[in-house]
PDB file of C-alpha atoms and ligand atoms in Angstrom:
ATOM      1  CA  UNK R  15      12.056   9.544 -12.952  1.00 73.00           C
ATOM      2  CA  UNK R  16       9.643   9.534 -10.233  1.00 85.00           C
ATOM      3  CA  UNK R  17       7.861  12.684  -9.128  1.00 89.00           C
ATOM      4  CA  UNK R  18       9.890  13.913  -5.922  1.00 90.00           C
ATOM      5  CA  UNK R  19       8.634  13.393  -2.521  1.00 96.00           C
ATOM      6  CA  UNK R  20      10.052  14.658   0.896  1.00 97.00           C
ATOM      7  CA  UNK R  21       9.385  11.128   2.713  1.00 98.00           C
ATOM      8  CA  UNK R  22       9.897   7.764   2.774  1.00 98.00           C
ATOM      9  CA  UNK R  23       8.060   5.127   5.212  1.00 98.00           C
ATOM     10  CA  UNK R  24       7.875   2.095   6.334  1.00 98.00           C
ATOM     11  CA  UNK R  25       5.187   0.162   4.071  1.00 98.00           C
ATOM     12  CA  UNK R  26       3.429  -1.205   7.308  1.00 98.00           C
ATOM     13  CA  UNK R  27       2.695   2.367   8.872  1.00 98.00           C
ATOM     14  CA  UNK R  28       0.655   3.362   6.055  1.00 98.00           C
ATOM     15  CA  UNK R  29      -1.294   0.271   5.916  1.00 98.00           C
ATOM     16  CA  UNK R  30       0.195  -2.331   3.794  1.00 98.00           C
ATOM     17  CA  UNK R  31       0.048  -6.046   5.230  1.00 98.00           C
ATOM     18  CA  UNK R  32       3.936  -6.800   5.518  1.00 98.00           C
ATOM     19  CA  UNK R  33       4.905  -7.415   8.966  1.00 98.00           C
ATOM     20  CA  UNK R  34       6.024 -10.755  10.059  1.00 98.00           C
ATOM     21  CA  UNK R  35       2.364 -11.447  10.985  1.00 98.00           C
ATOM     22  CA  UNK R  36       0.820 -10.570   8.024  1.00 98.00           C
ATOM     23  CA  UNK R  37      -0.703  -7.360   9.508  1.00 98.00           C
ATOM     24  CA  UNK R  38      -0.541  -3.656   8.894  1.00 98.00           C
ATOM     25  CA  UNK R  39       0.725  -0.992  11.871  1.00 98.00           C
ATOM     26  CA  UNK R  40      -1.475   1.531   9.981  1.00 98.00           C
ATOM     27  CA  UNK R  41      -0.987   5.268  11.183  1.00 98.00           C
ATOM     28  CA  UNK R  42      -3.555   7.035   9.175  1.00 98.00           C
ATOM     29  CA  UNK R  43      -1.548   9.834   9.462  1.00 97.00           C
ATOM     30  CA  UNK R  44       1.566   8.291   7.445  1.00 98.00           C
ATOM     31  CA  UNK R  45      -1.265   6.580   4.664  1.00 98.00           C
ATOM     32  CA  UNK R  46      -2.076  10.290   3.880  1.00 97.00           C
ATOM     33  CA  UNK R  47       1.129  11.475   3.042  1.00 97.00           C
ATOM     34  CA  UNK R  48       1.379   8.356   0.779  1.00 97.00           C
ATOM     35  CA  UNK R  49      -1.344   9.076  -0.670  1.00 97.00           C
ATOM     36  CA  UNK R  50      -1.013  12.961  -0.915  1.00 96.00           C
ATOM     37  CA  UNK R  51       1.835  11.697  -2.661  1.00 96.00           C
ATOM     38  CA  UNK R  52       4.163  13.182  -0.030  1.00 97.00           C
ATOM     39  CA  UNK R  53       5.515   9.865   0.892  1.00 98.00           C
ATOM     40  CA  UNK R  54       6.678   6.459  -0.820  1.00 98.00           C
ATOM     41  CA  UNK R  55       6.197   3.409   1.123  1.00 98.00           C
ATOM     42  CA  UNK R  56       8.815   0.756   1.257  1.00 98.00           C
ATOM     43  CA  UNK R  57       8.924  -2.767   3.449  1.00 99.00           C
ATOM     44  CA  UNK R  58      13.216  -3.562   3.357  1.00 98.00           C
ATOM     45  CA  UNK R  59      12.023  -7.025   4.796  1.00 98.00           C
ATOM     46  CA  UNK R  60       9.680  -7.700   2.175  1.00 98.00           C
ATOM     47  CA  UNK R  61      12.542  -6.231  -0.793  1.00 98.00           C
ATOM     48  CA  UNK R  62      14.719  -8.102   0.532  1.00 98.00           C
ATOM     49  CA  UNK R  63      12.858 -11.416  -0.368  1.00 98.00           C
ATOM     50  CA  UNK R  64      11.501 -12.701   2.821  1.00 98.00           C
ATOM     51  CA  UNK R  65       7.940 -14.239   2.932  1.00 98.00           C
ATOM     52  CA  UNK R  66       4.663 -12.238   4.675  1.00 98.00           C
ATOM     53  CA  UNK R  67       4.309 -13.869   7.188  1.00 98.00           C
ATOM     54  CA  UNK R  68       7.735 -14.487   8.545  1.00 98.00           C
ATOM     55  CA  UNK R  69       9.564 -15.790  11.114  1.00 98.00           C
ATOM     56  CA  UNK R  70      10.242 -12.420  13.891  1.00 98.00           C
ATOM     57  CA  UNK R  71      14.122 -11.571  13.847  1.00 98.00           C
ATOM     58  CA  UNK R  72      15.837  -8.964  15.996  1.00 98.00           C
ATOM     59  CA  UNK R  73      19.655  -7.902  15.519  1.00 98.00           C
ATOM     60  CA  UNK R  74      21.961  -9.869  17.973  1.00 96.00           C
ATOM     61  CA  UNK R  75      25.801  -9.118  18.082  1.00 95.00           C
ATOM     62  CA  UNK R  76      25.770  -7.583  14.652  1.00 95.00           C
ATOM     63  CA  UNK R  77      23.616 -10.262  12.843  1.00 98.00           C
ATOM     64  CA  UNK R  78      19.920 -10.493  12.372  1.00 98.00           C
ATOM     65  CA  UNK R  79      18.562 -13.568  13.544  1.00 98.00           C
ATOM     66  CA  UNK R  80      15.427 -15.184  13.606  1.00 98.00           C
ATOM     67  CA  UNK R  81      13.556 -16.500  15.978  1.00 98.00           C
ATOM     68  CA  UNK R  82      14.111 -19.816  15.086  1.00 97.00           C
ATOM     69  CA  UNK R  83      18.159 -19.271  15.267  1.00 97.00           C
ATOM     70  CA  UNK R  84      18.188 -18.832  11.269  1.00 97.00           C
ATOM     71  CA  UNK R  85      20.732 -16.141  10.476  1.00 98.00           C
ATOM     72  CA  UNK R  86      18.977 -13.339   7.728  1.00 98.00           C
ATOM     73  CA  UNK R  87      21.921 -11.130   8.217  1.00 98.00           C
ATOM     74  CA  UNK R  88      22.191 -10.820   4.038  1.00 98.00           C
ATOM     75  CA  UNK R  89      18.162 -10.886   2.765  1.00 98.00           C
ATOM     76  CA  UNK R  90      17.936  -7.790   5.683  1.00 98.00           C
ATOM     77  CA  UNK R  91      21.079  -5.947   4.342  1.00 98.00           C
ATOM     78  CA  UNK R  92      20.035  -6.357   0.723  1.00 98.00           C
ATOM     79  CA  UNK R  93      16.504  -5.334   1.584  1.00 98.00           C
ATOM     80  CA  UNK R  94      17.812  -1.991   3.332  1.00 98.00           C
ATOM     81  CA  UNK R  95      20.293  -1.368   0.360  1.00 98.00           C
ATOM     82  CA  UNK R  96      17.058  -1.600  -1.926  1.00 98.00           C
ATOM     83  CA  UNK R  97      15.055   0.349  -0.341  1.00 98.00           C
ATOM     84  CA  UNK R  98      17.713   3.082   0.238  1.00 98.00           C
ATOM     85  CA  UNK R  99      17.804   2.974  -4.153  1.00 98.00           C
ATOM     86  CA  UNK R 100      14.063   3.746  -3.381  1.00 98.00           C
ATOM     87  CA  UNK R 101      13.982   6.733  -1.135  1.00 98.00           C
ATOM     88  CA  UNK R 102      17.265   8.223  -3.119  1.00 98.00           C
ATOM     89  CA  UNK R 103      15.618   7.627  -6.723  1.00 97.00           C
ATOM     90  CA  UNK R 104      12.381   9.523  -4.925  1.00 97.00           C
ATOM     91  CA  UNK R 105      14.386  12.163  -3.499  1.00 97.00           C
ATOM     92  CA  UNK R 106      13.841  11.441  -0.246  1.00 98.00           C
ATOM     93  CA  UNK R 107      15.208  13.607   2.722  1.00 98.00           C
ATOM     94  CA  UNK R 108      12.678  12.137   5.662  1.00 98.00           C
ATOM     95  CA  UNK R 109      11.925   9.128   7.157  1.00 98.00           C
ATOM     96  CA  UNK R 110       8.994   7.954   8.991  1.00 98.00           C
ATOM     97  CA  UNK R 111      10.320   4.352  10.133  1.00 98.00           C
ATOM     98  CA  UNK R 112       8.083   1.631  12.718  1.00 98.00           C
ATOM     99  CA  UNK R 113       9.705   2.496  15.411  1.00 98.00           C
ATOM    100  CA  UNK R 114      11.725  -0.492  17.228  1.00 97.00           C
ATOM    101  CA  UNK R 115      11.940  -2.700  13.965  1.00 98.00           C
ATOM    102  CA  UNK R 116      15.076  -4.806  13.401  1.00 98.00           C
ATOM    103  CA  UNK R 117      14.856  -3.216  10.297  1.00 98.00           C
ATOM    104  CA  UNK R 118      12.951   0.329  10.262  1.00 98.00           C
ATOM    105  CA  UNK R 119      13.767   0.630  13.976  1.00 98.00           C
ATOM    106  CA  UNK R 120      15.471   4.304  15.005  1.00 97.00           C
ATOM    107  CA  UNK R 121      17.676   4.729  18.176  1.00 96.00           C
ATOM    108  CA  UNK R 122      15.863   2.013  20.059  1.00 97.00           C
ATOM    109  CA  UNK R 123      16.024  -1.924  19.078  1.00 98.00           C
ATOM    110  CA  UNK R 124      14.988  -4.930  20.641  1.00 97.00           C
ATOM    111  CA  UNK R 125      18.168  -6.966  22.170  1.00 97.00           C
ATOM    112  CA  UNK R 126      18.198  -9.995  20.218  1.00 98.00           C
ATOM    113  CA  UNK R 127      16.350 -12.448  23.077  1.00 98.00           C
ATOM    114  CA  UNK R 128      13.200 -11.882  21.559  1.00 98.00           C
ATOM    115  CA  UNK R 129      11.484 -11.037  25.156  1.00 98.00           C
ATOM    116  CA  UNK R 130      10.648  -7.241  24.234  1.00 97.00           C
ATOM    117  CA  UNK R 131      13.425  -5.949  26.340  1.00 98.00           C
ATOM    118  CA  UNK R 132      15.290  -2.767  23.965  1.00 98.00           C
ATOM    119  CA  UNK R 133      18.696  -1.623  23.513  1.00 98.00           C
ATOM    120  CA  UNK R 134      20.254   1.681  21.981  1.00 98.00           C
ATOM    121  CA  UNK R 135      20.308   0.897  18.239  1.00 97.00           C
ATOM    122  CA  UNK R 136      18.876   0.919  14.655  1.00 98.00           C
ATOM    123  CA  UNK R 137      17.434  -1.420  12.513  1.00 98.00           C
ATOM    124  CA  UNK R 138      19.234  -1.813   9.325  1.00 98.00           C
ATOM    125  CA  UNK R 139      17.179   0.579   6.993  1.00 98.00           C
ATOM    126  CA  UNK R 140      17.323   3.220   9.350  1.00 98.00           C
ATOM    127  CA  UNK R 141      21.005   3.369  10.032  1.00 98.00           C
ATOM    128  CA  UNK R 142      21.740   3.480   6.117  1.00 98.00           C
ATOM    129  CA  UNK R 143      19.452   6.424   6.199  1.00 98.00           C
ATOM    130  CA  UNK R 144      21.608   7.595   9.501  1.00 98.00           C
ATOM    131  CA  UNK R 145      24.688   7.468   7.551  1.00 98.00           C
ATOM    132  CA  UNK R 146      23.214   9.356   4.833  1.00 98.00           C
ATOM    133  CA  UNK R 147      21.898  12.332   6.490  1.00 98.00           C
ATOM    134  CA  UNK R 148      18.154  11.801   6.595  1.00 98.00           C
ATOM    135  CA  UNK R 149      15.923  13.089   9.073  1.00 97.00           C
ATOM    136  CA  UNK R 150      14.368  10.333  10.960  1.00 98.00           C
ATOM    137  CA  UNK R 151      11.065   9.886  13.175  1.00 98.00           C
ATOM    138  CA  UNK R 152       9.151   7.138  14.136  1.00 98.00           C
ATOM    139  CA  UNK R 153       5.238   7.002  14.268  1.00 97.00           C
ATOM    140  CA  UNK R 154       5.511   8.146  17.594  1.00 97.00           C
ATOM    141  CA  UNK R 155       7.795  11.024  17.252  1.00 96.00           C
ATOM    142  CA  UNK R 156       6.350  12.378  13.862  1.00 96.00           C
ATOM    143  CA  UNK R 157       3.843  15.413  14.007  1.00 91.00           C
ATOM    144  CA  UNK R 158       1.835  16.144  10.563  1.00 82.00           C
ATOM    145  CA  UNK R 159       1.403  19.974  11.777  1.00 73.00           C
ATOM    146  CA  UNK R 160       5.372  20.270  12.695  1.00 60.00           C
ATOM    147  CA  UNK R 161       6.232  18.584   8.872  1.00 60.00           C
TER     148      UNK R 161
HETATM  149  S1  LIG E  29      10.561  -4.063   7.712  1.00 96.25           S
HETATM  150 FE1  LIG E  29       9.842  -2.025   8.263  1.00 96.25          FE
HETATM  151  S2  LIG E  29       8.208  -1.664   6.768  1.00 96.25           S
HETATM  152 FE2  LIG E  29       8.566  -3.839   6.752  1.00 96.25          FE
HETATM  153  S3  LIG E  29       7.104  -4.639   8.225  1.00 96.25           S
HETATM  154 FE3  LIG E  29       9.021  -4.309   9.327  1.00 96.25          FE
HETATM  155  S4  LIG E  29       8.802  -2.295  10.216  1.00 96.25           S
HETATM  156 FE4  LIG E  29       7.256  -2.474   8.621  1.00 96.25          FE
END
């Protein structure tokens, strides 16, 4: 068993390359409670077998599609359903999730026409954690002192 820790996060806020670019959104604020050992960092793109870099998708009409019109409905479900396994086997109660993310995304998505306009939704990962009664933030809504 791992050793229990209060929060999980998206892989990209605490530095790790997997966004569709190939870049990071550190927050060195979420790479310290990784590495306090506070948090576990997971990317549901990434375990759900998509490529860094990737293709951008955003959640249209109940899918996930990419730019490019491929539908990734299933590799985004299965990578949310993995890293749910994660945070649960960790003991996870918190999330700290990129905020907007097709995946990670909390309360605010973008609408699917992939020209930055948002909607009231979340990403996959986030709304499994929803369902199961985590506390969510995003990078901008998280405080270290209020945690
Ligand atoms: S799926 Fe989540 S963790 Fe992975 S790059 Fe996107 S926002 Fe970051």
């Amino acid at each position: 068993m791992p050793k229990p820790c209060r929060y999980v996060v998206s892989a990209c806020l605490a530095g790790i390359p997997c966004r569709y670019d190939g870049r990071s959104n550190l927050r060195p604020e979420i790479a310290a409670l990784v590495n306090a050992g506070e948090a576990v960092p997971v990317c549901p793109e990434v375990l759900g077998g998509l490529p860094t870099p990737r293709t951008p998708s955003e959640q249209k009409d109940g899918r996930v599609v990419s730019a490019e019109g491929d539908d990734v409905t299933q590799a985004f479900a299965s990578g949310a359903e993995s890293a749910l396994y994660i945070a649960e086997e960790y003991g996870c109660s918190a999330a700290v999730l990129k905020a907007r993310s097709p995946s990670c995304g909390c309360g605010r998505i973008y609408d699917g026409t992939f020209t930055h306009t948002l909607v009231d939704g979340d990403g996959l990962f986030a709304a499994l954690l929803r369902k199961k009664g985590f506390q969510l933030f995003t990078e901008e809504t998280f405080s270290p002192d209020k945690a």
